[in-house]
Coordinates of C-alpha atoms in Angstrom, one line a residue:
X1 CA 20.7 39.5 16.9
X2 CA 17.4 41.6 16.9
X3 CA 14.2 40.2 18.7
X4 CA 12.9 39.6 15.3
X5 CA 15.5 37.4 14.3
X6 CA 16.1 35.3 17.4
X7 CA 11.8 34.9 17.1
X8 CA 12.1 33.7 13.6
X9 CA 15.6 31.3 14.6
X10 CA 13.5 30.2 17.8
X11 CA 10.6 29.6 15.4
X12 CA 12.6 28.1 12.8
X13 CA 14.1 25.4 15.7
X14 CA 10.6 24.8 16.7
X15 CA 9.5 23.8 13.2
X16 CA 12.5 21.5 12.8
X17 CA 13.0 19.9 15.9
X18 CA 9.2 18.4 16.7
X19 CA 9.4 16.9 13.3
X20 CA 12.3 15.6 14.6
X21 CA 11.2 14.5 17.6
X22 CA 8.1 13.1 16.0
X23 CA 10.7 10.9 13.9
X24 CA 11.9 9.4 16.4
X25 CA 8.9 8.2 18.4
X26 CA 8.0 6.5 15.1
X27 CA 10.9 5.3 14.6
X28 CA 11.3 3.8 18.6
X29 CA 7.7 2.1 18.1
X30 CA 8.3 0.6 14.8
X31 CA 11.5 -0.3 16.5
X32 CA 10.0 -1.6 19.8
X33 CA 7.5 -3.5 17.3
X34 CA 9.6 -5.2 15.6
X35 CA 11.8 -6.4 18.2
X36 CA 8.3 -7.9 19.8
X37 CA 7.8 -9.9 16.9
X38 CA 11.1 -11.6 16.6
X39 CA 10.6 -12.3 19.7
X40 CA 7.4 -13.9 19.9
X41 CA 9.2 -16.1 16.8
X42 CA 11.9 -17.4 18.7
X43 CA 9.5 -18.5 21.9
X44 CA 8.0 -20.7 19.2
X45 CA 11.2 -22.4 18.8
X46 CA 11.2 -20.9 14.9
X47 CA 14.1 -19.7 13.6
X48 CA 14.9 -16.0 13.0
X49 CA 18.2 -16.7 11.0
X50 CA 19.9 -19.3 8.7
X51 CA 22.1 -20.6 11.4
X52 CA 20.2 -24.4 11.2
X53 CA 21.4 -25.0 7.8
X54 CA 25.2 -24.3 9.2
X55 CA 24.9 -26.9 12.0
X56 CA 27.0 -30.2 11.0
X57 CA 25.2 -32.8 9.8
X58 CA 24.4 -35.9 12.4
X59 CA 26.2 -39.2 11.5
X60 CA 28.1 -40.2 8.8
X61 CA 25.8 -41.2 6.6
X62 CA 23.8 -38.2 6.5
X63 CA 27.6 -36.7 5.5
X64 CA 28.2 -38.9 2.7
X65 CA 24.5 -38.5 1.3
X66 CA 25.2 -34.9 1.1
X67 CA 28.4 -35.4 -0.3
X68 CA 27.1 -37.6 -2.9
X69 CA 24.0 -35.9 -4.0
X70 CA 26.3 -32.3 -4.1
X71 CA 28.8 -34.5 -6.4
X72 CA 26.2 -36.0 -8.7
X73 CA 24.3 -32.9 -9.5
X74 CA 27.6 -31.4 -10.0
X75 CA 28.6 -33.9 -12.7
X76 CA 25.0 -34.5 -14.2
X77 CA 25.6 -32.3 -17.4
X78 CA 25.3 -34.5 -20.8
X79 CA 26.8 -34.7 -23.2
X80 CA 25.0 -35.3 -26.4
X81 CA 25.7 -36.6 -30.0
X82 CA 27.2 -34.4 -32.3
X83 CA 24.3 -34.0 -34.6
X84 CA 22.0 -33.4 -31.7
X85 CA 24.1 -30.8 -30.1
X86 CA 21.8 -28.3 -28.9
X87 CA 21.4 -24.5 -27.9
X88 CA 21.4 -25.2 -24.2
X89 CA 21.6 -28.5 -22.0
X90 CA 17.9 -27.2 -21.2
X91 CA 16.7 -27.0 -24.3
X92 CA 18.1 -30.4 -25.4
X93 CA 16.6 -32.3 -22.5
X94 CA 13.4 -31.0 -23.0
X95 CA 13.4 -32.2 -26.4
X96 CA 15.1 -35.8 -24.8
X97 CA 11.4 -35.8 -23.6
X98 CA 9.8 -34.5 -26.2
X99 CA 11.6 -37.6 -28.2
X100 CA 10.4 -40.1 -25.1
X101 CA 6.8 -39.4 -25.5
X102 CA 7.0 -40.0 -29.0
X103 CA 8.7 -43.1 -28.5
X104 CA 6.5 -43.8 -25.5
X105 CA 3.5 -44.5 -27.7
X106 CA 5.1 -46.8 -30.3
X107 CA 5.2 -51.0 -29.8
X108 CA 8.0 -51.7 -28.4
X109 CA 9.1 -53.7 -31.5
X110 CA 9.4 -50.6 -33.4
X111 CA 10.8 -48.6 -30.8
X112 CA 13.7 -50.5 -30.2
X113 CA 15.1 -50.6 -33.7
X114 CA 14.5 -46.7 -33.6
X115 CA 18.0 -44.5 -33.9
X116 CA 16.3 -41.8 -31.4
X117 CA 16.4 -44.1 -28.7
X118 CA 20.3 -44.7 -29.2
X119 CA 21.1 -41.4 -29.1
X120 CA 19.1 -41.1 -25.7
X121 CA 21.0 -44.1 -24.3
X122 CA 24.4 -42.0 -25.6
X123 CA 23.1 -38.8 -23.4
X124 CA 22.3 -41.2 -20.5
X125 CA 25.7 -43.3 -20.8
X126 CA 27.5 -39.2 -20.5
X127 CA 26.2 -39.4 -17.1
X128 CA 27.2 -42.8 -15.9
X129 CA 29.5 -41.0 -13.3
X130 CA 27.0 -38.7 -12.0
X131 CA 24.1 -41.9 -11.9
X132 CA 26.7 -44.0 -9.8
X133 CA 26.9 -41.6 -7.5
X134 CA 23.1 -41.1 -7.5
X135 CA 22.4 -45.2 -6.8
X136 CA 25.3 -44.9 -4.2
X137 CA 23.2 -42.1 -2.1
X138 CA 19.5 -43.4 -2.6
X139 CA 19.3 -45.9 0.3
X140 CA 21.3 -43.4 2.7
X141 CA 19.5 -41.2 5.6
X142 CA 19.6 -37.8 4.0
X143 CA 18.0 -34.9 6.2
X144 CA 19.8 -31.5 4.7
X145 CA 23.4 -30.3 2.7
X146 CA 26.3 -30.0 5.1
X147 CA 27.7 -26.7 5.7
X148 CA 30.2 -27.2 3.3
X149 CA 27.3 -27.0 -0.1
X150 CA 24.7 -24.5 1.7
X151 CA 24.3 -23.0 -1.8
X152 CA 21.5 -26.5 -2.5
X153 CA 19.4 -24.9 0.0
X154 CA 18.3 -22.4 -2.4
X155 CA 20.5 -23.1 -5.5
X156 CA 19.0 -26.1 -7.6
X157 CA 19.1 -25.7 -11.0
X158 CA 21.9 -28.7 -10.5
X159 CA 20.0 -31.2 -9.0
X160 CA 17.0 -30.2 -11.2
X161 CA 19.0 -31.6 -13.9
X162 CA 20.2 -34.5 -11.9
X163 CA 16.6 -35.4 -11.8
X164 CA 15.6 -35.2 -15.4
X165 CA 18.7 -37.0 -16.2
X166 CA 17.7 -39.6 -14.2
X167 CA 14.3 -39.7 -15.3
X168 CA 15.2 -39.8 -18.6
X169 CA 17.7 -43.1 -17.3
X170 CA 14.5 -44.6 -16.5
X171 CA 12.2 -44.4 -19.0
X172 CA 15.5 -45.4 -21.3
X173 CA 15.4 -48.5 -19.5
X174 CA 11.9 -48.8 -19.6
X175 CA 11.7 -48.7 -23.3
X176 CA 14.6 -51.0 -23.6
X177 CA 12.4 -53.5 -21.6
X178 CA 14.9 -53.7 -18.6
X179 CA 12.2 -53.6 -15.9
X180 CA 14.2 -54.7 -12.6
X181 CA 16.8 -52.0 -13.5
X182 CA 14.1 -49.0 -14.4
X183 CA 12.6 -49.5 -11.1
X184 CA 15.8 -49.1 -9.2
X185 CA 16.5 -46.1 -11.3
X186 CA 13.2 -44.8 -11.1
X187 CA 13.4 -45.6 -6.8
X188 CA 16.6 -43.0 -7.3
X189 CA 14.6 -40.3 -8.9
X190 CA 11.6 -40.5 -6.0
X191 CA 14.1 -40.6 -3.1
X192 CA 16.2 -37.8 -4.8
X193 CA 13.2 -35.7 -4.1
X194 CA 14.4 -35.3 -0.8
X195 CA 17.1 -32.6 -1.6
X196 CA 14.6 -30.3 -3.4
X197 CA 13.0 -28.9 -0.5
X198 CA 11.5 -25.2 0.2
X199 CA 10.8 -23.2 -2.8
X200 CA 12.5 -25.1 -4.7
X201 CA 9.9 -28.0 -4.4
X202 CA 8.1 -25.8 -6.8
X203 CA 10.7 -26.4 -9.5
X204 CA 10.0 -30.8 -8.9
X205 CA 10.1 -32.5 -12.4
X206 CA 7.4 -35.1 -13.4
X207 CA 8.8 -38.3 -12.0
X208 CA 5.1 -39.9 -12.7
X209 CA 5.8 -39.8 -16.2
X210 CA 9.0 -41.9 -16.2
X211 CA 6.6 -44.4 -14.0
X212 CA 3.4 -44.6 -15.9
X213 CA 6.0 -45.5 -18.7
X214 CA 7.9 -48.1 -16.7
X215 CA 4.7 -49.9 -15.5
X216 CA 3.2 -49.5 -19.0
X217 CA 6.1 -51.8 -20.5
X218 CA 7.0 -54.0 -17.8
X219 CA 5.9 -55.5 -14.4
X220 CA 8.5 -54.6 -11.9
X221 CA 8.5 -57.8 -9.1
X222 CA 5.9 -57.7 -6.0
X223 CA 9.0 -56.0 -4.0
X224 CA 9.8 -53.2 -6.0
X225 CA 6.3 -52.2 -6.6
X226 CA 5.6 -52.4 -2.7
X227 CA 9.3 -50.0 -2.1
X228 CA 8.0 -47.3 -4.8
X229 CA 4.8 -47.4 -3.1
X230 CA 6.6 -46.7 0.4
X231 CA 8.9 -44.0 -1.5
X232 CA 6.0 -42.1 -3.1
X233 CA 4.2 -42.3 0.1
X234 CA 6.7 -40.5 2.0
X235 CA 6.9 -37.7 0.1
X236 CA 2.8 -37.5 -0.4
X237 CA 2.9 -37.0 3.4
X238 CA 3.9 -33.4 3.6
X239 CA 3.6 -30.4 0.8
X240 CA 6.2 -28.6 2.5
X241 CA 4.8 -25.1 2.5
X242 CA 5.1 -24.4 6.2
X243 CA 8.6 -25.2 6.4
X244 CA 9.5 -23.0 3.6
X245 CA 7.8 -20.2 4.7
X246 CA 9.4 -20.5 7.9
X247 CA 12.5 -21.1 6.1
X248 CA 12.4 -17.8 3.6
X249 CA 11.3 -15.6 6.8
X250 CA 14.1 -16.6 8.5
X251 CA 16.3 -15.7 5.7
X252 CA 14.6 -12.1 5.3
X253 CA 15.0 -11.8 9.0
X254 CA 18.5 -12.2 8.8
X255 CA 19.0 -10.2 5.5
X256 CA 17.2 -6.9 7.0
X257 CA 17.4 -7.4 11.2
X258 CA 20.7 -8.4 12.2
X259 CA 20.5 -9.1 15.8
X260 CA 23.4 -8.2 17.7
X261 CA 24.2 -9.6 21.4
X262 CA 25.1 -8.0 23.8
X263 CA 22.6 -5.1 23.0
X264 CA 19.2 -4.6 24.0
X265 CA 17.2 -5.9 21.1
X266 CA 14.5 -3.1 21.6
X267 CA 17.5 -0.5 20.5
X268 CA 18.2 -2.2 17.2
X269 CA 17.5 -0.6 14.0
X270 CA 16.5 -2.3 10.8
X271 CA 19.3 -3.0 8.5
X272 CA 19.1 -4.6 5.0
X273 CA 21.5 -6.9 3.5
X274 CA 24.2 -4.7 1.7
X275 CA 23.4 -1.6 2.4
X276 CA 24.8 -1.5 5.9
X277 CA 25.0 2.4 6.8
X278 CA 28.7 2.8 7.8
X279 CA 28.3 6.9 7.8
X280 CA 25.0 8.9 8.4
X281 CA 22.3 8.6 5.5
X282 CA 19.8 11.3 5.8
X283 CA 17.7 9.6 3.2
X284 CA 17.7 6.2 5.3
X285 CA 17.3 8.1 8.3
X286 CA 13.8 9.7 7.2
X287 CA 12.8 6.0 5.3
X288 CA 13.5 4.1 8.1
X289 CA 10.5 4.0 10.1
X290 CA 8.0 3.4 7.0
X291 CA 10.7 0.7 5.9
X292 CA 10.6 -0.9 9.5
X293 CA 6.3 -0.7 8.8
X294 CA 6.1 -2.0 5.8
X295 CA 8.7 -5.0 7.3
X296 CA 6.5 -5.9 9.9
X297 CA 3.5 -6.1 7.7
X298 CA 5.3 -8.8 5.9
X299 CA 6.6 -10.4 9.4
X300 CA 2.8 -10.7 10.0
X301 CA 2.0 -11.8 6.3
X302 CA 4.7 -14.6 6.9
X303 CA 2.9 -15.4 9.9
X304 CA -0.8 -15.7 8.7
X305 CA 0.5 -17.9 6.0
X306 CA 2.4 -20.3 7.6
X307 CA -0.8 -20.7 9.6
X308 CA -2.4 -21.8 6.6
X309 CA 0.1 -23.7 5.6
X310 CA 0.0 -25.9 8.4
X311 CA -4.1 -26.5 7.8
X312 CA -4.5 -30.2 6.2
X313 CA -5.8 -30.1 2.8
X314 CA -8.2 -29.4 1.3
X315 CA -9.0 -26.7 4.3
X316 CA -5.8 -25.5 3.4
X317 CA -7.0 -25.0 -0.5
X318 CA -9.9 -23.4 1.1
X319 CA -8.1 -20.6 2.9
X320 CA -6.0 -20.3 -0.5
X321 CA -9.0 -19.6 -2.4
X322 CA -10.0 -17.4 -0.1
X323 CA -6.4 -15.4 -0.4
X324 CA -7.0 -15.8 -4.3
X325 CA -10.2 -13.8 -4.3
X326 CA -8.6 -10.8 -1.9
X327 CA -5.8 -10.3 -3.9
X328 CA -6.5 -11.1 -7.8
X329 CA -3.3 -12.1 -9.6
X330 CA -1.6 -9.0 -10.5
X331 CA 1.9 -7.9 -12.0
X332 CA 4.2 -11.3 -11.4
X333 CA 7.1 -11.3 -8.8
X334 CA 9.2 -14.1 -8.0
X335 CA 8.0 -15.1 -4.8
X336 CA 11.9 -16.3 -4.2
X337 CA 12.8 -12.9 -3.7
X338 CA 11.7 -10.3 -1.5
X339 CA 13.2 -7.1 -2.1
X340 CA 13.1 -4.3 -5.1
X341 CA 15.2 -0.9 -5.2
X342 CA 13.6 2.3 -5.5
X343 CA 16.0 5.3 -4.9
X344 CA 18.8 3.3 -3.9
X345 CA 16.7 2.0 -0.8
X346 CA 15.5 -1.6 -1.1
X347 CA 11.9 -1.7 -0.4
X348 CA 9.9 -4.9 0.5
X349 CA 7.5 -5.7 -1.9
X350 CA 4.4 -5.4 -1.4
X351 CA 1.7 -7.5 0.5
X352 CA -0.8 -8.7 -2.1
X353 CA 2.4 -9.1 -4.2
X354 CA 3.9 -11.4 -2.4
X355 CA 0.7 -12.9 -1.3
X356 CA 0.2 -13.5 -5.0
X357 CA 2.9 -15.4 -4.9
X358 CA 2.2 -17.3 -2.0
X359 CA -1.1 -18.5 -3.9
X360 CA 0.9 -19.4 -6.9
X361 CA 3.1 -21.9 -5.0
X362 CA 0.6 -23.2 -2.5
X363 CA -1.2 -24.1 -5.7
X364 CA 1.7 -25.7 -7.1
X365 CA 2.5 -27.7 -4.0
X366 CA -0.9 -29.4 -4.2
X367 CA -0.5 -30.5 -7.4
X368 CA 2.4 -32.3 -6.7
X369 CA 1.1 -33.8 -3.7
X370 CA -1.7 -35.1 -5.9
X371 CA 0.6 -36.2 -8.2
X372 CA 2.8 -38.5 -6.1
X373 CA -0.5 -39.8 -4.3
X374 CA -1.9 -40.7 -7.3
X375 CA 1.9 -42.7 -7.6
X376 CA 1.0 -44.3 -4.7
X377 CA -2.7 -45.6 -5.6
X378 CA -1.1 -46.6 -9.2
X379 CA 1.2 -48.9 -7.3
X380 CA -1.8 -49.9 -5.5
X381 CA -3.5 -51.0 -8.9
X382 CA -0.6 -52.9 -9.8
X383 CA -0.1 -54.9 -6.8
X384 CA -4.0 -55.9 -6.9
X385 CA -2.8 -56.7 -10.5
X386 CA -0.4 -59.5 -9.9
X387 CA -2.2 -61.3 -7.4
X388 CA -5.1 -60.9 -9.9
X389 CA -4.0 -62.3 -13.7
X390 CA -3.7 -58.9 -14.5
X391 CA -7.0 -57.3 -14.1
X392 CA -7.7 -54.5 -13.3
X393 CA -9.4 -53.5 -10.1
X394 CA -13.5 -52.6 -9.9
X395 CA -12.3 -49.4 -7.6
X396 CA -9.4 -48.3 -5.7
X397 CA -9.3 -48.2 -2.3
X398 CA -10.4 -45.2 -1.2
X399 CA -7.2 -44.6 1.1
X400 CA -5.7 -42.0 -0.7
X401 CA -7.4 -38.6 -0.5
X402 CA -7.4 -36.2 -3.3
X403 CA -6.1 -33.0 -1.7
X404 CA -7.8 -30.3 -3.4
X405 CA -11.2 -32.0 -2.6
X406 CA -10.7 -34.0 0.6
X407 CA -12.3 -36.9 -1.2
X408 CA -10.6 -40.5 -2.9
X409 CA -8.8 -39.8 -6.1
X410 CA -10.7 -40.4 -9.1
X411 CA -10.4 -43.7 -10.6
X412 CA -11.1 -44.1 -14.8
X413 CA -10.7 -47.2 -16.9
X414 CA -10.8 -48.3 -20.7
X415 CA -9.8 -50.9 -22.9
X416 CA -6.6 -49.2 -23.8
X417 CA -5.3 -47.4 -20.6
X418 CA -6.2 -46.4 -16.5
X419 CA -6.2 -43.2 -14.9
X420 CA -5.8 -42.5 -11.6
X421 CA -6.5 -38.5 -10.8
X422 CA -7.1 -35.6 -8.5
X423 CA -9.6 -32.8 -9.9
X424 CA -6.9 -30.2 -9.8
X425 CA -7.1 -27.0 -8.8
X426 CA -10.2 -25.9 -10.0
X427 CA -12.1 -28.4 -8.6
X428 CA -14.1 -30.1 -11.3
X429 CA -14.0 -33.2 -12.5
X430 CA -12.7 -33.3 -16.5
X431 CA -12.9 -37.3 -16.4
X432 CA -9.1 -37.9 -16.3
X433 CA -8.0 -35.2 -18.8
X434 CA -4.3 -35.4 -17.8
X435 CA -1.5 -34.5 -18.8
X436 CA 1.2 -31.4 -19.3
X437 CA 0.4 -27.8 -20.5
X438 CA -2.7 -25.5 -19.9
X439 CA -5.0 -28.2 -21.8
X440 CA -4.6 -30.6 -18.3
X441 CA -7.4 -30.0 -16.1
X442 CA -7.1 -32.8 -14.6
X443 CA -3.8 -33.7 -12.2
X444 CA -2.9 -37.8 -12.5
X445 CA -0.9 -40.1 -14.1
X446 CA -2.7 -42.1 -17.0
X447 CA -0.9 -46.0 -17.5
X448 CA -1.3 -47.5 -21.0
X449 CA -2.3 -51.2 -21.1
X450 CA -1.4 -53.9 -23.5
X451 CA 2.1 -52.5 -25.5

């Protein structure tokens, strides 16, 4: 080889090997980065995989309450009348409670010599194996889904239906004017809550509606009233963001960073979930320190969050707002999932996307704590009721806070109805406009008086 040549191979090796070399620093730090951070996760006693929800379950009767629930969401599809046979099971129950607020605001006279409510009674009596195993799991200690149904830990389109089923049982029974047994029913729907944890809290039906209507035609006993009361407050205790935060991250960490023992964990490489590189990938090579970036950013996005997350309202709210104004809504993602594909690579999405999304559902889950402590200060109302000739009280209480404002829920009365109500999300007082749909400002559960 001439001296020209071996100068241009020598230059040639020069200009591909400190690009090389500069590769792999990046790729060591991002690396050596990452492997702090999981870390640093696992000396707060947080989970960095999904191993928790594989555990067995403690005691038998947190078994059989998993078995139960899994078996009555399982069987909870209706089956309706022939002429009401619709497009979807979806589709028809909506309509069931399109039909039930219809019904809802008719004397009771008239309502029980109406053909709708039959066929309601024929969807519910489709059920009645599904229900039975519903009642049988209510009073049982239920913490999480064995290992056997792990799918409910993300997967609850079932027990979504379970719910509305249910709550469609109770207002059935409400209409019917078979108080003692709505309230038991209704008991089932609010402890049911239970299994629809994490995200999928976000996807919670409107049990308040089945109740305003149950105490609207009835007055459950002193001791039914009092265990609703205890129900709803249990699950107006906690929003459940932080745990599902924690929960997603550790499923992302376990999709994209597989640890493996028995190797030094500042050696591993990212990985993601199906794409595991059995074969050089020169593409994945290059992308893999970017991709091990942009992963950490969203290590540390998890992080910042769940640090809101565990803030008491309405500080919490606060920070959210404060989120909301950084990054304005933009293009929607799912904030489920966490991964798109670009060039056969998945990519994480991107921070302000998901923090988006993080917004959205923080939102949500303050709505539904107002919601079931404005169950709880209902219940109130009606206990002061019975010891009081049914009248109503001058004020509540001023126990139960309203958590977008820090401040006692709002408290409105009239001749024909009461209102008790949070301020929502956007802070202002409408004067108890509440209801379902973009026209409810308000967040509450309005009882009618006198049907």
């Amino acid at each position: 080889m001439t001296r020209a040549g071996t100068r241009i191979l020598a230059i040639g090796t020069v200009v591909v090997l400190i690009p090389l070399a500069l590769h792999g620093v990046w790729d060591q730090i991002e690396a050596t980065r990452l492997s702090r951070r999981v870390r640093e996760i696992q000396r707060h006693g947080e989970p960095v995989n999904t191993a928790e929800d594989r555990r067995p379950l403690d005691g038998e009767q947190q078994r059989d309450a998993s078995r139960l629930y899994f078996a009555a969401a399982i069987l909870s599809v209706p089956k309706f009348p022939t002429r009401l046979q619709p497009a979807s099971t979806g589709q028809a129950l909506r309509g069931s409670m399109a039909t039930l607020t219809e019904l809802a605001g008719r004397p009771a006279a008239d309502v029980r010599r109406d053909p709708r409510l039959a066929d309601l009674e024929a969807t519910v009596e489709s059920v009645r194996s599904a229900l039975l195993l519903l009642d049988e799991a209510t009073p049982l200690d239920f913490h999480r889904f064995s290992p056997d149904s792990p799918a409910y830990s993300l997967l609850t389109s079932d027990l979504i239906r379970l719910a509305t089923v249910n709550s469609l049982r109770t207002s059935v029974l409400a209409l019917r004017g078979d108080i003692d047994q709505a309230a038991s029913s209704h008991l089932a729907s609010v402890r049911l809550l239970r299994t629809l944890t994490g995200m999928a809290g976000s996807f919670t039906p409107r049990t308040t509606d089945a109740l305003a209507l149950l105490i609207a035609r009835g007055s459950p006993d002193e001791s039914a009233l009092r265990t609703l009361q205890q129900a709803y407050a249990h699950a107006a205790e906690n929003d459940g963001l932080a745990d599902a935060l924690i929960d997603r991250r550790a499923t992302m960490l376990e999709s994209a960073w597989p640890h493996s023992y028995g190797r030094a964990s500042w050696v591993q490489r990212l990985e993601i979930d199906g794409l595991r590189r059995r074969g050089f990938d020169p593409v994945w090579f290059l992308l893999r320190p970017w991709l091990t970036h942009s992963f950490i950013a969203m290590i540390d996005t998890f992080q910042a969050e769940i640090g809101i997350a565990r803030q008491p309202w309405p500080q919490k709210y606060e920070a959210v707002n404060r989120l909301r104004q950084q990054f304005p809504e933009g293009p929607r993602q799912p904030f489920g999932s966490m991964s798109v594909s670009r060039f056969g690579i998945p990519l994480q999405f991107t921070v302000p996307q998901w923090t988006q999304g993080f917004v959205r559902y923080a939102t949500a889950a303050g709505e539904r704590l107002a919601l079931n402590r404005a169950a709880v200060a209902v219940l109130g109302v009606e206990l002061f009721r019975r010891t009081h000739g049914g009248t109503l009280p001058q004020m509540l209480d001023g126990g139960v806070l309203d958590p977008f404002t820090g401040r006692p829920l709002k408290y409105a009365r009239s001749d024909t109805s009461y209102t008790v109500y949070s301020v929502g999300p956007d802070q202002h007082d409408d004067g108890g406009e509440v209801g379902e749909g973009r026209g409810a400002r308000d967040r509450g559960i309005r009882v009618a008086l006198g049907r």
